[in-house]
PDB file of C-alpha atoms and ligand atoms in Angstrom:
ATOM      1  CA  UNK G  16     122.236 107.859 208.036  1.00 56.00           C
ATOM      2  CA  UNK G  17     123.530 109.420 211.254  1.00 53.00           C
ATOM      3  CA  UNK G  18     127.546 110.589 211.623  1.00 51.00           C
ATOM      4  CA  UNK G  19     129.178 112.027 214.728  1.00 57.00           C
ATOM      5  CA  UNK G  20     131.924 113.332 212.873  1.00 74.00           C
ATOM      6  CA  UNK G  21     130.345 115.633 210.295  1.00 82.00           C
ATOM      7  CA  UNK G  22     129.334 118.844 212.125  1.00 93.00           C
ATOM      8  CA  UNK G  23     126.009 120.016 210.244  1.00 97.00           C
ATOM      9  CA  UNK G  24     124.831 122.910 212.264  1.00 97.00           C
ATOM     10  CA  UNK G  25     127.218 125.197 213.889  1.00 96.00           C
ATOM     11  CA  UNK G  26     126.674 126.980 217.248  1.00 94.00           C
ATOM     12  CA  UNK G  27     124.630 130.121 215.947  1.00 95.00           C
ATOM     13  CA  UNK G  28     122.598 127.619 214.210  1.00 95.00           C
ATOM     14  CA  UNK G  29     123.510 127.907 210.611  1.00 98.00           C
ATOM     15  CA  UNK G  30     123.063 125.247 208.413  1.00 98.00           C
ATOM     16  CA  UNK G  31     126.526 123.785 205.940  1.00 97.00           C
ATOM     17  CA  UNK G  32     124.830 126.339 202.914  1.00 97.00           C
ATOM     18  CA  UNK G  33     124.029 129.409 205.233  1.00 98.00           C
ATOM     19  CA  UNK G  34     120.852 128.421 205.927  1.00 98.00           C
ATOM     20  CA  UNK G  35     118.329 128.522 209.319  1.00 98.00           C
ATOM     21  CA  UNK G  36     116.416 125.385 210.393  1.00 98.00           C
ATOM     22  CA  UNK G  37     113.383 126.872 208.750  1.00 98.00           C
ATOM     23  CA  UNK G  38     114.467 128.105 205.234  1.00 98.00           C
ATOM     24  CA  UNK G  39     113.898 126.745 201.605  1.00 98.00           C
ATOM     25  CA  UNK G  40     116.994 126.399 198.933  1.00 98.00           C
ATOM     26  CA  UNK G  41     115.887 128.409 196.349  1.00 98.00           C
ATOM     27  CA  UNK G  42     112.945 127.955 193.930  1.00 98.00           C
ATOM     28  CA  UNK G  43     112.213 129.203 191.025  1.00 98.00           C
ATOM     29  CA  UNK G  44     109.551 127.403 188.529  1.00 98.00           C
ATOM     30  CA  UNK G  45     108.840 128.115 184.828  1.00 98.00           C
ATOM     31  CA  UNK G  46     105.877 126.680 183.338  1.00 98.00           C
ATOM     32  CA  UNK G  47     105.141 125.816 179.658  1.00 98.00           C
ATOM     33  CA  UNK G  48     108.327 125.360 178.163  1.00 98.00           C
ATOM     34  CA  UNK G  49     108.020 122.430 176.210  1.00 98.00           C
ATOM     35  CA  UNK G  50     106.481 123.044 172.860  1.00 97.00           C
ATOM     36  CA  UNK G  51     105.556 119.731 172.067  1.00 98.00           C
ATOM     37  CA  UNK G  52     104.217 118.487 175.284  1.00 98.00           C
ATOM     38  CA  UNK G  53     100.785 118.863 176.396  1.00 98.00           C
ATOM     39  CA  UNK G  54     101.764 120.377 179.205  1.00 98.00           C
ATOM     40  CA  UNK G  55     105.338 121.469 180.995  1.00 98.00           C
ATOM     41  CA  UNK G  56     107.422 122.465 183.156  1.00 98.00           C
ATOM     42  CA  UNK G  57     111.124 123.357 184.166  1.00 98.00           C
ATOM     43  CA  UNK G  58     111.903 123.917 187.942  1.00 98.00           C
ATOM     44  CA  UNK G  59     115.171 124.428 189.894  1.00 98.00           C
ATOM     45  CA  UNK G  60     115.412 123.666 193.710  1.00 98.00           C
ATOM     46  CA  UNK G  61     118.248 124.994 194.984  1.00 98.00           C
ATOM     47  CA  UNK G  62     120.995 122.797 193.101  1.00 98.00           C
ATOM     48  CA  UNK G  63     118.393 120.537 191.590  1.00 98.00           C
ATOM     49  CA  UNK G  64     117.113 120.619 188.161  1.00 98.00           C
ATOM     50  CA  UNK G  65     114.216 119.088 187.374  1.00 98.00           C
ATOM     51  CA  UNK G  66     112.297 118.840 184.001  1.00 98.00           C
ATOM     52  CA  UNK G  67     108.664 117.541 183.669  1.00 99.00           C
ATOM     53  CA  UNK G  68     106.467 116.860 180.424  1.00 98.00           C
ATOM     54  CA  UNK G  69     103.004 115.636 180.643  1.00 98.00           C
ATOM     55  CA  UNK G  70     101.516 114.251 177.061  1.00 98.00           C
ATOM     56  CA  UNK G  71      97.403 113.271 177.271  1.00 96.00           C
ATOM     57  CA  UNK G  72      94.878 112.197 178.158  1.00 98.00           C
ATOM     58  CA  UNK G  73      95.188 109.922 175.364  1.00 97.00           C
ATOM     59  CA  UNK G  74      94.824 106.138 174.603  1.00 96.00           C
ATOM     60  CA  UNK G  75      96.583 103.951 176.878  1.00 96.00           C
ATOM     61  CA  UNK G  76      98.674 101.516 175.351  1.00 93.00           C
ATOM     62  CA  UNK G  77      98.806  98.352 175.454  1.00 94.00           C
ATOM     63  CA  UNK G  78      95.193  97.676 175.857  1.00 95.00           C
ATOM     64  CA  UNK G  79      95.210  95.553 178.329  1.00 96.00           C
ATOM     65  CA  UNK G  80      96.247  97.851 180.486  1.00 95.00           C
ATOM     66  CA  UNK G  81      93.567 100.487 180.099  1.00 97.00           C
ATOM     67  CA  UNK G  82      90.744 100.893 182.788  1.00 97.00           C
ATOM     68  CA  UNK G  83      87.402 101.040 181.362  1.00 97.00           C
ATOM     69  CA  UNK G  84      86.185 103.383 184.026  1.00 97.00           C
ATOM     70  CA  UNK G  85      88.706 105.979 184.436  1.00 98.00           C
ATOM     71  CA  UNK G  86      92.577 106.929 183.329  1.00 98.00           C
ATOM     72  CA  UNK G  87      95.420 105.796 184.559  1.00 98.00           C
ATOM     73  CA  UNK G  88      97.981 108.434 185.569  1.00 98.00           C
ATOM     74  CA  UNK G  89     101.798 107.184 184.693  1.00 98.00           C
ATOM     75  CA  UNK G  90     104.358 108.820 185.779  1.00 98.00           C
ATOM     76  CA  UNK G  91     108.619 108.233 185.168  1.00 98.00           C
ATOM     77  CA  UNK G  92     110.962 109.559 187.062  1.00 98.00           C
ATOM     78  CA  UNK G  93     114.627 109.390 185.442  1.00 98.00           C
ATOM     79  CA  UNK G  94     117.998 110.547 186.587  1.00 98.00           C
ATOM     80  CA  UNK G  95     120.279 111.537 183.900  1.00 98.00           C
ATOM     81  CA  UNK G  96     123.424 109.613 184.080  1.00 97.00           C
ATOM     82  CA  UNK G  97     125.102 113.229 184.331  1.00 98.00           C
ATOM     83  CA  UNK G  98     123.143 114.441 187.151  1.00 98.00           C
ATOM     84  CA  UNK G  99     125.263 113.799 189.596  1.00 97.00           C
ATOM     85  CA  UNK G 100     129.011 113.831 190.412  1.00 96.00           C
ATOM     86  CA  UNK G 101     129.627 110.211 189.767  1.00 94.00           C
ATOM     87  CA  UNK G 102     127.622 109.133 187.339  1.00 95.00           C
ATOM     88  CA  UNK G 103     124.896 107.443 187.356  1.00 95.00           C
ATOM     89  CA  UNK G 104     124.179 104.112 185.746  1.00 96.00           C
ATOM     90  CA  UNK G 105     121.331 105.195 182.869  1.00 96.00           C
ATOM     91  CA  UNK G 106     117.536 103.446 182.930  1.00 95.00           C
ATOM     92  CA  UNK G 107     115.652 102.504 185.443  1.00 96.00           C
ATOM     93  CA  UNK G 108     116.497 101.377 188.994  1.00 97.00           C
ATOM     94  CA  UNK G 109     114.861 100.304 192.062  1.00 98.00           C
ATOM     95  CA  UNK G 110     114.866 103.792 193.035  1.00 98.00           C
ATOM     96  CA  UNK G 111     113.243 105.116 190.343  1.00 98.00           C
ATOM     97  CA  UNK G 112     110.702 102.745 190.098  1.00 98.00           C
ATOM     98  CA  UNK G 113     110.247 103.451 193.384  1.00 98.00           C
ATOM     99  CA  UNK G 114     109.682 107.034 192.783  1.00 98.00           C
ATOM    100  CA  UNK G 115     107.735 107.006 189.690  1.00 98.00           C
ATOM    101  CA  UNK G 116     105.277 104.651 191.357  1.00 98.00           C
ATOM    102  CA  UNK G 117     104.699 107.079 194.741  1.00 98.00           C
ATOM    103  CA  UNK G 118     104.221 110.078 192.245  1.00 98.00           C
ATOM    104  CA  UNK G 119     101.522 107.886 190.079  1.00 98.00           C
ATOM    105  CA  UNK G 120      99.762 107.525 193.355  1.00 98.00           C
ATOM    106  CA  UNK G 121      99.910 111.545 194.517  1.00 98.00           C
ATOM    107  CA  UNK G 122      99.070 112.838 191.202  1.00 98.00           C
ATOM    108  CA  UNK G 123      95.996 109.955 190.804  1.00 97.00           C
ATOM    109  CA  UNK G 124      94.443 111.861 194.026  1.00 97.00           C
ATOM    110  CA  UNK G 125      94.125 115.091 192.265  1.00 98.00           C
ATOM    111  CA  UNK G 126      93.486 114.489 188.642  1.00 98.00           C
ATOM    112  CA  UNK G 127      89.897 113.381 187.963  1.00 98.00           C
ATOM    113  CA  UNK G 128      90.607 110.282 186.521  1.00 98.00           C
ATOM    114  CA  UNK G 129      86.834 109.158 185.505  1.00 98.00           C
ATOM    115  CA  UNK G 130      86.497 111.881 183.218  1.00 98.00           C
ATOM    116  CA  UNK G 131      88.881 110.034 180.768  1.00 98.00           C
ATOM    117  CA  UNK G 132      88.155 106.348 180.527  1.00 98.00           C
ATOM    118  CA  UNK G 133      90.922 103.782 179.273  1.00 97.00           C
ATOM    119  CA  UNK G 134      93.154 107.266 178.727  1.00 98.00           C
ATOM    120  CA  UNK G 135      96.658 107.371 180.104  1.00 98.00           C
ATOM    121  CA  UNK G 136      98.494 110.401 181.337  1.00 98.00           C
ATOM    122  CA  UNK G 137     101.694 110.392 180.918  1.00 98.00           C
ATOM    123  CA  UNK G 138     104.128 112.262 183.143  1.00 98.00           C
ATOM    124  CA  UNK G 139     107.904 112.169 182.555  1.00 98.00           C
ATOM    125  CA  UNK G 140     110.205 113.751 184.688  1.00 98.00           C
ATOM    126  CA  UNK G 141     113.849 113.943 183.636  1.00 98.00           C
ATOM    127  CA  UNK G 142     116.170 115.224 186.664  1.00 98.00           C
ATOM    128  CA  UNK G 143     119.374 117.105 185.383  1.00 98.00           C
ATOM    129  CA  UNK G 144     120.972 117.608 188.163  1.00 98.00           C
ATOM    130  CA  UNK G 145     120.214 116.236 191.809  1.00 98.00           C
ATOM    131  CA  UNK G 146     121.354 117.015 195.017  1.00 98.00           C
ATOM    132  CA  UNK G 147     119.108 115.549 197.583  1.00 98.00           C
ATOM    133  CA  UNK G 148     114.943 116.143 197.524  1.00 98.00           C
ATOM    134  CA  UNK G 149     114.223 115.323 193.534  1.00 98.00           C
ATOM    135  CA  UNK G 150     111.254 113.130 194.794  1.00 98.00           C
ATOM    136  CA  UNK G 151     109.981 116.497 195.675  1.00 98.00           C
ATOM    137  CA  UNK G 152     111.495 118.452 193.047  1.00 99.00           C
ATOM    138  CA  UNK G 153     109.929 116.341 190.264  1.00 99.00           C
ATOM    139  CA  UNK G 154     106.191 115.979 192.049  1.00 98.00           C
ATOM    140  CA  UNK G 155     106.435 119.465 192.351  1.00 98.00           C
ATOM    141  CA  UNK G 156     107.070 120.372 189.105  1.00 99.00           C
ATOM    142  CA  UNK G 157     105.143 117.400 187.650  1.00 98.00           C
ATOM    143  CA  UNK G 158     102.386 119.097 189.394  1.00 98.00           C
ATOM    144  CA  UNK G 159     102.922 122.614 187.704  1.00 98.00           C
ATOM    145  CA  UNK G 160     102.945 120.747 184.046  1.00 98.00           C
ATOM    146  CA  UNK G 161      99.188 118.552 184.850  1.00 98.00           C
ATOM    147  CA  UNK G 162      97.775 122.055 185.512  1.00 98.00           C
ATOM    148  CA  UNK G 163      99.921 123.590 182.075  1.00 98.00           C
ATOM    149  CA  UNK G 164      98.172 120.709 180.458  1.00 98.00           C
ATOM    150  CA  UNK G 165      94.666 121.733 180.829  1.00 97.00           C
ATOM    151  CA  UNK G 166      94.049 118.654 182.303  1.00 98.00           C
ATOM    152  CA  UNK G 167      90.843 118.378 185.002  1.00 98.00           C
ATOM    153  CA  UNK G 168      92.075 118.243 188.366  1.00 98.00           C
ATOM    154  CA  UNK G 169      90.815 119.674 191.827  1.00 97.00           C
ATOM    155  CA  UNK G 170      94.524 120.806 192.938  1.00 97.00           C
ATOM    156  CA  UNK G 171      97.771 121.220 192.366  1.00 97.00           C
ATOM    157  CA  UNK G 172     100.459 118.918 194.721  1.00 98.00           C
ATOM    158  CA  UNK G 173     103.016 120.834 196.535  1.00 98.00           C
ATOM    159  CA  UNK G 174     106.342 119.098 198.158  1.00 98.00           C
ATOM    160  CA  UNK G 175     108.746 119.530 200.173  1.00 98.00           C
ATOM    161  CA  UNK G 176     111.162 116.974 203.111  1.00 98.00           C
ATOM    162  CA  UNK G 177     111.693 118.218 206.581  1.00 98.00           C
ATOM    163  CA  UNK G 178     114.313 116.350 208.786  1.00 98.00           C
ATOM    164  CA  UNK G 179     116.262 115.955 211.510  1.00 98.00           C
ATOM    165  CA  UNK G 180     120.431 116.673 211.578  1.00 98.00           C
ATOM    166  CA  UNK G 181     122.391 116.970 214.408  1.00 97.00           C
ATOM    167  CA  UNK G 182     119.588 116.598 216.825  1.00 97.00           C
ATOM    168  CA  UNK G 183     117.682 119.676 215.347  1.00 98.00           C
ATOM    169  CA  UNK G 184     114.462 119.324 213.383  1.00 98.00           C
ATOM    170  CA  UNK G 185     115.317 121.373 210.023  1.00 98.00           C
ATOM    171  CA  UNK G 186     113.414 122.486 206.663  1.00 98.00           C
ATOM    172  CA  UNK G 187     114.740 120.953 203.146  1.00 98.00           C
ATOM    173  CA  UNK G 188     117.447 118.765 203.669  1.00 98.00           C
ATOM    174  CA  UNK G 189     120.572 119.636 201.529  1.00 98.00           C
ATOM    175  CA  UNK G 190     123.017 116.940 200.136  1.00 98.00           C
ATOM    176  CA  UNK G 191     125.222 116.311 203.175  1.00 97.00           C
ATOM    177  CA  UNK G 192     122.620 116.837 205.539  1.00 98.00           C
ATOM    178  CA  UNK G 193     120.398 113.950 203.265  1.00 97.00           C
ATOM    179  CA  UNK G 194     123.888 111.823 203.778  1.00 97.00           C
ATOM    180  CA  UNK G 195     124.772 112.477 207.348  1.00 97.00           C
ATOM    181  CA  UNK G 196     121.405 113.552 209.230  1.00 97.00           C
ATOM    182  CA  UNK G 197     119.382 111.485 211.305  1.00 98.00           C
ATOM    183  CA  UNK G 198     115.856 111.521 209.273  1.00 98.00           C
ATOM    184  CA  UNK G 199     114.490 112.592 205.907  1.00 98.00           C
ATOM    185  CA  UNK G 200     110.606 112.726 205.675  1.00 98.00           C
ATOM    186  CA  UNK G 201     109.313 113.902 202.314  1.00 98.00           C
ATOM    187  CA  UNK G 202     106.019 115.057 202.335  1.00 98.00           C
ATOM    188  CA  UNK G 203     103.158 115.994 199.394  1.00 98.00           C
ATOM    189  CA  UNK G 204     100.405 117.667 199.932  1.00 98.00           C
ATOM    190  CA  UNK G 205      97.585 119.275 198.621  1.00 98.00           C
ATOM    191  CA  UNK G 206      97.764 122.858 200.487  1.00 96.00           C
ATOM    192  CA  UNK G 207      94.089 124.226 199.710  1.00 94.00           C
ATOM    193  CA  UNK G 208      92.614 121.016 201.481  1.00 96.00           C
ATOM    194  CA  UNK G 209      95.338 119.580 203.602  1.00 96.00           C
ATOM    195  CA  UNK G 210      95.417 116.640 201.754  1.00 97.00           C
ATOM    196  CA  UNK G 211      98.655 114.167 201.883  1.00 98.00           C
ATOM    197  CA  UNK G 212      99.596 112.937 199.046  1.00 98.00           C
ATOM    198  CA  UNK G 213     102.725 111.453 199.950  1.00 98.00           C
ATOM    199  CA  UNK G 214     104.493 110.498 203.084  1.00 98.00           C
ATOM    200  CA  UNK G 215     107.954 108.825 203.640  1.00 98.00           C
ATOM    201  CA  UNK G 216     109.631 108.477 206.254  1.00 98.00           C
ATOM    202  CA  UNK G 217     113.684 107.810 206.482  1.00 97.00           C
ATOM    203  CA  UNK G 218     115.646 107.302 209.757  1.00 97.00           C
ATOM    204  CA  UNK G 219     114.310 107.367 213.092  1.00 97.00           C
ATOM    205  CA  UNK G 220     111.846 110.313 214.811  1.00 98.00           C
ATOM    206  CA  UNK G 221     109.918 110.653 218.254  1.00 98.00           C
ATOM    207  CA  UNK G 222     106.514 111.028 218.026  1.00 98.00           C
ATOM    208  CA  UNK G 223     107.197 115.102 218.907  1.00 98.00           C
ATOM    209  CA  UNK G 224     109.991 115.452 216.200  1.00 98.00           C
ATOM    210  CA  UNK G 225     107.755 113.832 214.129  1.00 98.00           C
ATOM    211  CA  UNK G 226     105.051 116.126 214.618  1.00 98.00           C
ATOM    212  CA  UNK G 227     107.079 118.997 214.744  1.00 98.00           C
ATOM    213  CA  UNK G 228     108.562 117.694 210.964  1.00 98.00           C
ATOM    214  CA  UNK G 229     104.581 117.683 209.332  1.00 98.00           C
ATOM    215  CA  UNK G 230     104.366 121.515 210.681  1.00 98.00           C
ATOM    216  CA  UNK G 231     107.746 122.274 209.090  1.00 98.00           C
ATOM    217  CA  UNK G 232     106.953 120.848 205.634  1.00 98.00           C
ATOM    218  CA  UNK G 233     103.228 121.549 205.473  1.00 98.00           C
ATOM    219  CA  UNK G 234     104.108 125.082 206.551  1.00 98.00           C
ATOM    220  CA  UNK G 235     106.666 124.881 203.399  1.00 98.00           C
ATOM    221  CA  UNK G 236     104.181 123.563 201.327  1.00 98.00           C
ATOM    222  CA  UNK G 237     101.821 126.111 200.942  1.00 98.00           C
ATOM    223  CA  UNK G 238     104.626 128.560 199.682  1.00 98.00           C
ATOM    224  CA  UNK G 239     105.489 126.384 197.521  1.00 98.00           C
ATOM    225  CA  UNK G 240     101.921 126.493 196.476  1.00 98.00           C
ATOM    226  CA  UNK G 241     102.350 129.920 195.647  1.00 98.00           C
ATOM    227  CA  UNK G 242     105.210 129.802 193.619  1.00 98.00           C
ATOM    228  CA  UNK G 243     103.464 127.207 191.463  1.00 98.00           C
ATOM    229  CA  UNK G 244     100.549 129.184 190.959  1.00 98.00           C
ATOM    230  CA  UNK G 245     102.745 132.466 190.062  1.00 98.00           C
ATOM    231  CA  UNK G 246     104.356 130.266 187.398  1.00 98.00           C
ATOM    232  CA  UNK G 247     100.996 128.870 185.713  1.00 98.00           C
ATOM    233  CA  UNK G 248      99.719 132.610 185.978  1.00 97.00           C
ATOM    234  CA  UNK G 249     102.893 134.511 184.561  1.00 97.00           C
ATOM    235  CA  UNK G 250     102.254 131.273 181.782  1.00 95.00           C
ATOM    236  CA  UNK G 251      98.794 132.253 181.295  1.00 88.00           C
ATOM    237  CA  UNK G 252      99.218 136.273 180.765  1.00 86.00           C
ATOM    238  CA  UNK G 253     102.150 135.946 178.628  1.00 70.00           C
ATOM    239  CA  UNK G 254      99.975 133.242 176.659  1.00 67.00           C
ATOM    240  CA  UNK G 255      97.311 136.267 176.666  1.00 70.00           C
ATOM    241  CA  UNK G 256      99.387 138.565 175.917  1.00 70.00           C
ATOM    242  CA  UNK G 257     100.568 136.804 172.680  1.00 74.00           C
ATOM    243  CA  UNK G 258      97.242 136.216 172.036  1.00 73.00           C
ATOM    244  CA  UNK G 259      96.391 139.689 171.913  1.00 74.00           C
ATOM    245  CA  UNK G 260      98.667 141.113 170.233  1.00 76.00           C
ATOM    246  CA  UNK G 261      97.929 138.325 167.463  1.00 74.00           C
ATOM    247  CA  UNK G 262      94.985 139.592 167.310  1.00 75.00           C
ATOM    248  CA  UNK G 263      95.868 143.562 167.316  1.00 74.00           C
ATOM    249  CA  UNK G 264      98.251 142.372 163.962  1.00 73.00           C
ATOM    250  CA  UNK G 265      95.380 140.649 162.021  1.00 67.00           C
ATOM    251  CA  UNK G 266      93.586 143.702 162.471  1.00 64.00           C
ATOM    252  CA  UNK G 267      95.531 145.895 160.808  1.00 61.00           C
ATOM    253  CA  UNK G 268      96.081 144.261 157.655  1.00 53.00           C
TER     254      UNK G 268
HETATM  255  P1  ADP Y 308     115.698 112.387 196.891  1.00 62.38           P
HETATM  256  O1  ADP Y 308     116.433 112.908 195.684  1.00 62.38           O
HETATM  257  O2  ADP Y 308     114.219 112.448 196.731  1.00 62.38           O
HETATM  258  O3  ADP Y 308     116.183 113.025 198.176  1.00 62.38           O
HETATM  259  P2  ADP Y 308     117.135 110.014 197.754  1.00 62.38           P
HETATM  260  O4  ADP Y 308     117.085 110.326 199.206  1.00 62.38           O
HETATM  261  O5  ADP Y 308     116.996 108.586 197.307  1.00 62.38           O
HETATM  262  O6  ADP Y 308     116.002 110.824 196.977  1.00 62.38           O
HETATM  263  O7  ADP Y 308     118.492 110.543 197.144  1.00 62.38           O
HETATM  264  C1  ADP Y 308     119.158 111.646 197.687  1.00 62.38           C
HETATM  265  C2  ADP Y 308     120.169 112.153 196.702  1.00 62.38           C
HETATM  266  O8  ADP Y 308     121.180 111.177 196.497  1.00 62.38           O
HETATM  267  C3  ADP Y 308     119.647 112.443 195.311  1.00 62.38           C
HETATM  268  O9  ADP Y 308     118.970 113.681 195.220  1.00 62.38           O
HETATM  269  C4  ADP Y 308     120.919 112.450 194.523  1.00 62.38           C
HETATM  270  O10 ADP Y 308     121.605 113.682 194.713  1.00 62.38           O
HETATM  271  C5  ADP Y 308     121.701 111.327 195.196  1.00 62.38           C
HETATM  272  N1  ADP Y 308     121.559 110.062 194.456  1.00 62.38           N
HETATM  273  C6  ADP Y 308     120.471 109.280 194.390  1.00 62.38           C
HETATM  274  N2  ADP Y 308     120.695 108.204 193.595  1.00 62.38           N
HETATM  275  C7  ADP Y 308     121.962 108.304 193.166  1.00 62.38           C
HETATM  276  C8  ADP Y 308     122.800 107.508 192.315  1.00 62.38           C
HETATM  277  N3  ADP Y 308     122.358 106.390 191.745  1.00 62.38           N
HETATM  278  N4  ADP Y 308     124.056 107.945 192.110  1.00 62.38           N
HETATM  279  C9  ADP Y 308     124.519 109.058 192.687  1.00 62.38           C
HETATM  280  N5  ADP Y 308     123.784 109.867 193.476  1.00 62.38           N
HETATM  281  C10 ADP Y 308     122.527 109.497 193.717  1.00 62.38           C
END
C-alpha cells in the first residue's frame, strides 16, 4: 500500500483534495427515489455514486434456501463497468462477492429477521462511480433504503474508513491516499448503540493508531447518522405533504 514517493499531506497538513485529517468528502443522501423498489436510495460521497434498491420481504427463492425461522437478508454489491477510469470487467468478482457478503452480515444485525420467516430481502447496490470507500458508500446508503422500505429494524448502519497516510492517522481516505497510504480500516456501526457492524482492516496499525482510527470513524459515524435520518425525514414530509394536498384536491370536487 505504502509509497515514499507520493507526498500525501503537505507541511500545513492539508490533505491531496484540500482536506484536514479529520474531514468528510462530501455527502449528500436522497432517499426514495426508486419508484418501483420497496425501498431506495441514491447517495453521493464525495466522487462516489452509489445507488441502492431494496425489494421485500418476500419469498425467497429457490426454496431450499429459505430459513424456516427467520429471513435472510441478501445483499449485491456491483460496480458498473463505467465506474471507474479504466473500466471495469462487468459481473461479479472476488471483490464483490466479498463485499456483498460483509454487507449481508451488517444489515442481518439490524433488521429483525424472525419477523419474516423463509422471506428474503433483497438489497442491490449498483455503484456508478467509485473512487475509494464504496464498501461504505453502498452500506450506507443500503442502510437509508431498509429504513425507506418500511422494513422492521432497530437501527439504521452508518459507515465510514479512517486510515493512516504518510504517518498521520486521517478521516475518509480519498483515491490516492486508498492507493498510496499505509492503512484503510472501514468501519460500520450502529451509532445509537455503538454497535459494529463491520470491521476491516487493510495495511498495518499500532495498537494506538489503531485506537486512535475507531475514534476517528465512530466519531464520523454518527454524522453520518444524521444525514441519513435528514434524508428519510425530508422523504417522509414531502411524502406527507403529497399526501395532503391529495387530500385538500378530493375535497373540493
Ligand atoms: P472501497 O471502494 O470500499 O474502498 P477497495 O479498497 O477494494 O474498496 O477499492 C478502492 C477503490 O479502488 C474503489 O473505490 C475503486 O475506486 C477502485 N477499484 C476497485 N476495484 C476496481 C476495479 N476492478 N477496477 C478499477 N478500479 C477499481
Amino acid at each position: 500500500m505504502a509509497d515514499e514517493d507520493v507526498k500525501l499531506i503537505d507541511e500545513k497538513g492539508i490533505r491531496l483534495d484540500g482536506r484536514r485529517f479529520d474531514e468528510l468528502r462530501p455527502i449528500s443522501i436522497e432517499a426514495g427515489v426508486l419508484k418501483r423498489a420497496d425501498g431506495s436510495a441514491y447517495l453521493e460521497w464525495g466522487e462516489n455514486k452509489v445507488l441502492a434498491a431494496v425489494y421485500g420481504p418476500r419469498e425467497m427463492h429457490p426454496r431450499h434456501a429459505q430459513n424456516p425461522s427467520r429471513a435472510v437478508v441478501q445483499a449485491r454489491y456491483n460496480m458498473a463497468a463505467f465506474s471507474v477510469p479504466d473500466r471495469k470487467r462487468p459481473g461479479p468478482d472476488r471483490r464483490s462477492v466479498e463485499i456483498s457478503k460483509i454487507m449481508s452480515e451488517a444489515l442481518e444485525e439490524i433488521v429483525f429477521v424472525e419477523q419474516f420467516p423463509r422471506a428474503s430481502i433483497d438489497v442491490f447496490v449498483e455503484v456508478l462511480e467509485a473512487s475509494a470507500g464504496t464498501r461504505c458508500a453502498a452500506l450506507t446508503a443500503a442502510s437509508v433504503a431498509l429504513a425507506d422500505a418500511g422494513i422492521p429494524m432497530s437501527d439504521i448502519i452508518s459507515s465510514c474508513a479512517a486510515g493512516k497516510i504518510d504517518g498521520q492517522i486521517v478521516l475518509d481516505l480519498g483515491k490516492k491516499e486508498d492507493n498510496y497510504g499505509e492503512a484503510d480500516v472501514p468501519l460500520g456501526m450502529v451509532p445509537s448503540s455503538g454497535k459494529i457492524t463491520l470491521l476491516q482492516m487493510d495495511g498495518n496499525l499500532t495498537l494506538e493508531e489503531y485506537k486512535q482510527v475507531m475514534e476517528l470513524a465512530m466519531g464520523a459515524c454518527k454524522k453520518i447518522y444524521q444525514l441519513q435520518r435528514d434524508a428519510l425525514k425530508r422523504r417522509y414530509s414531502t411524502s406527507l405533504k403529497n399526501f395532503e394536498e391529495m387530500a385538500d384536491d378530493t375535497e373540493e370536487v
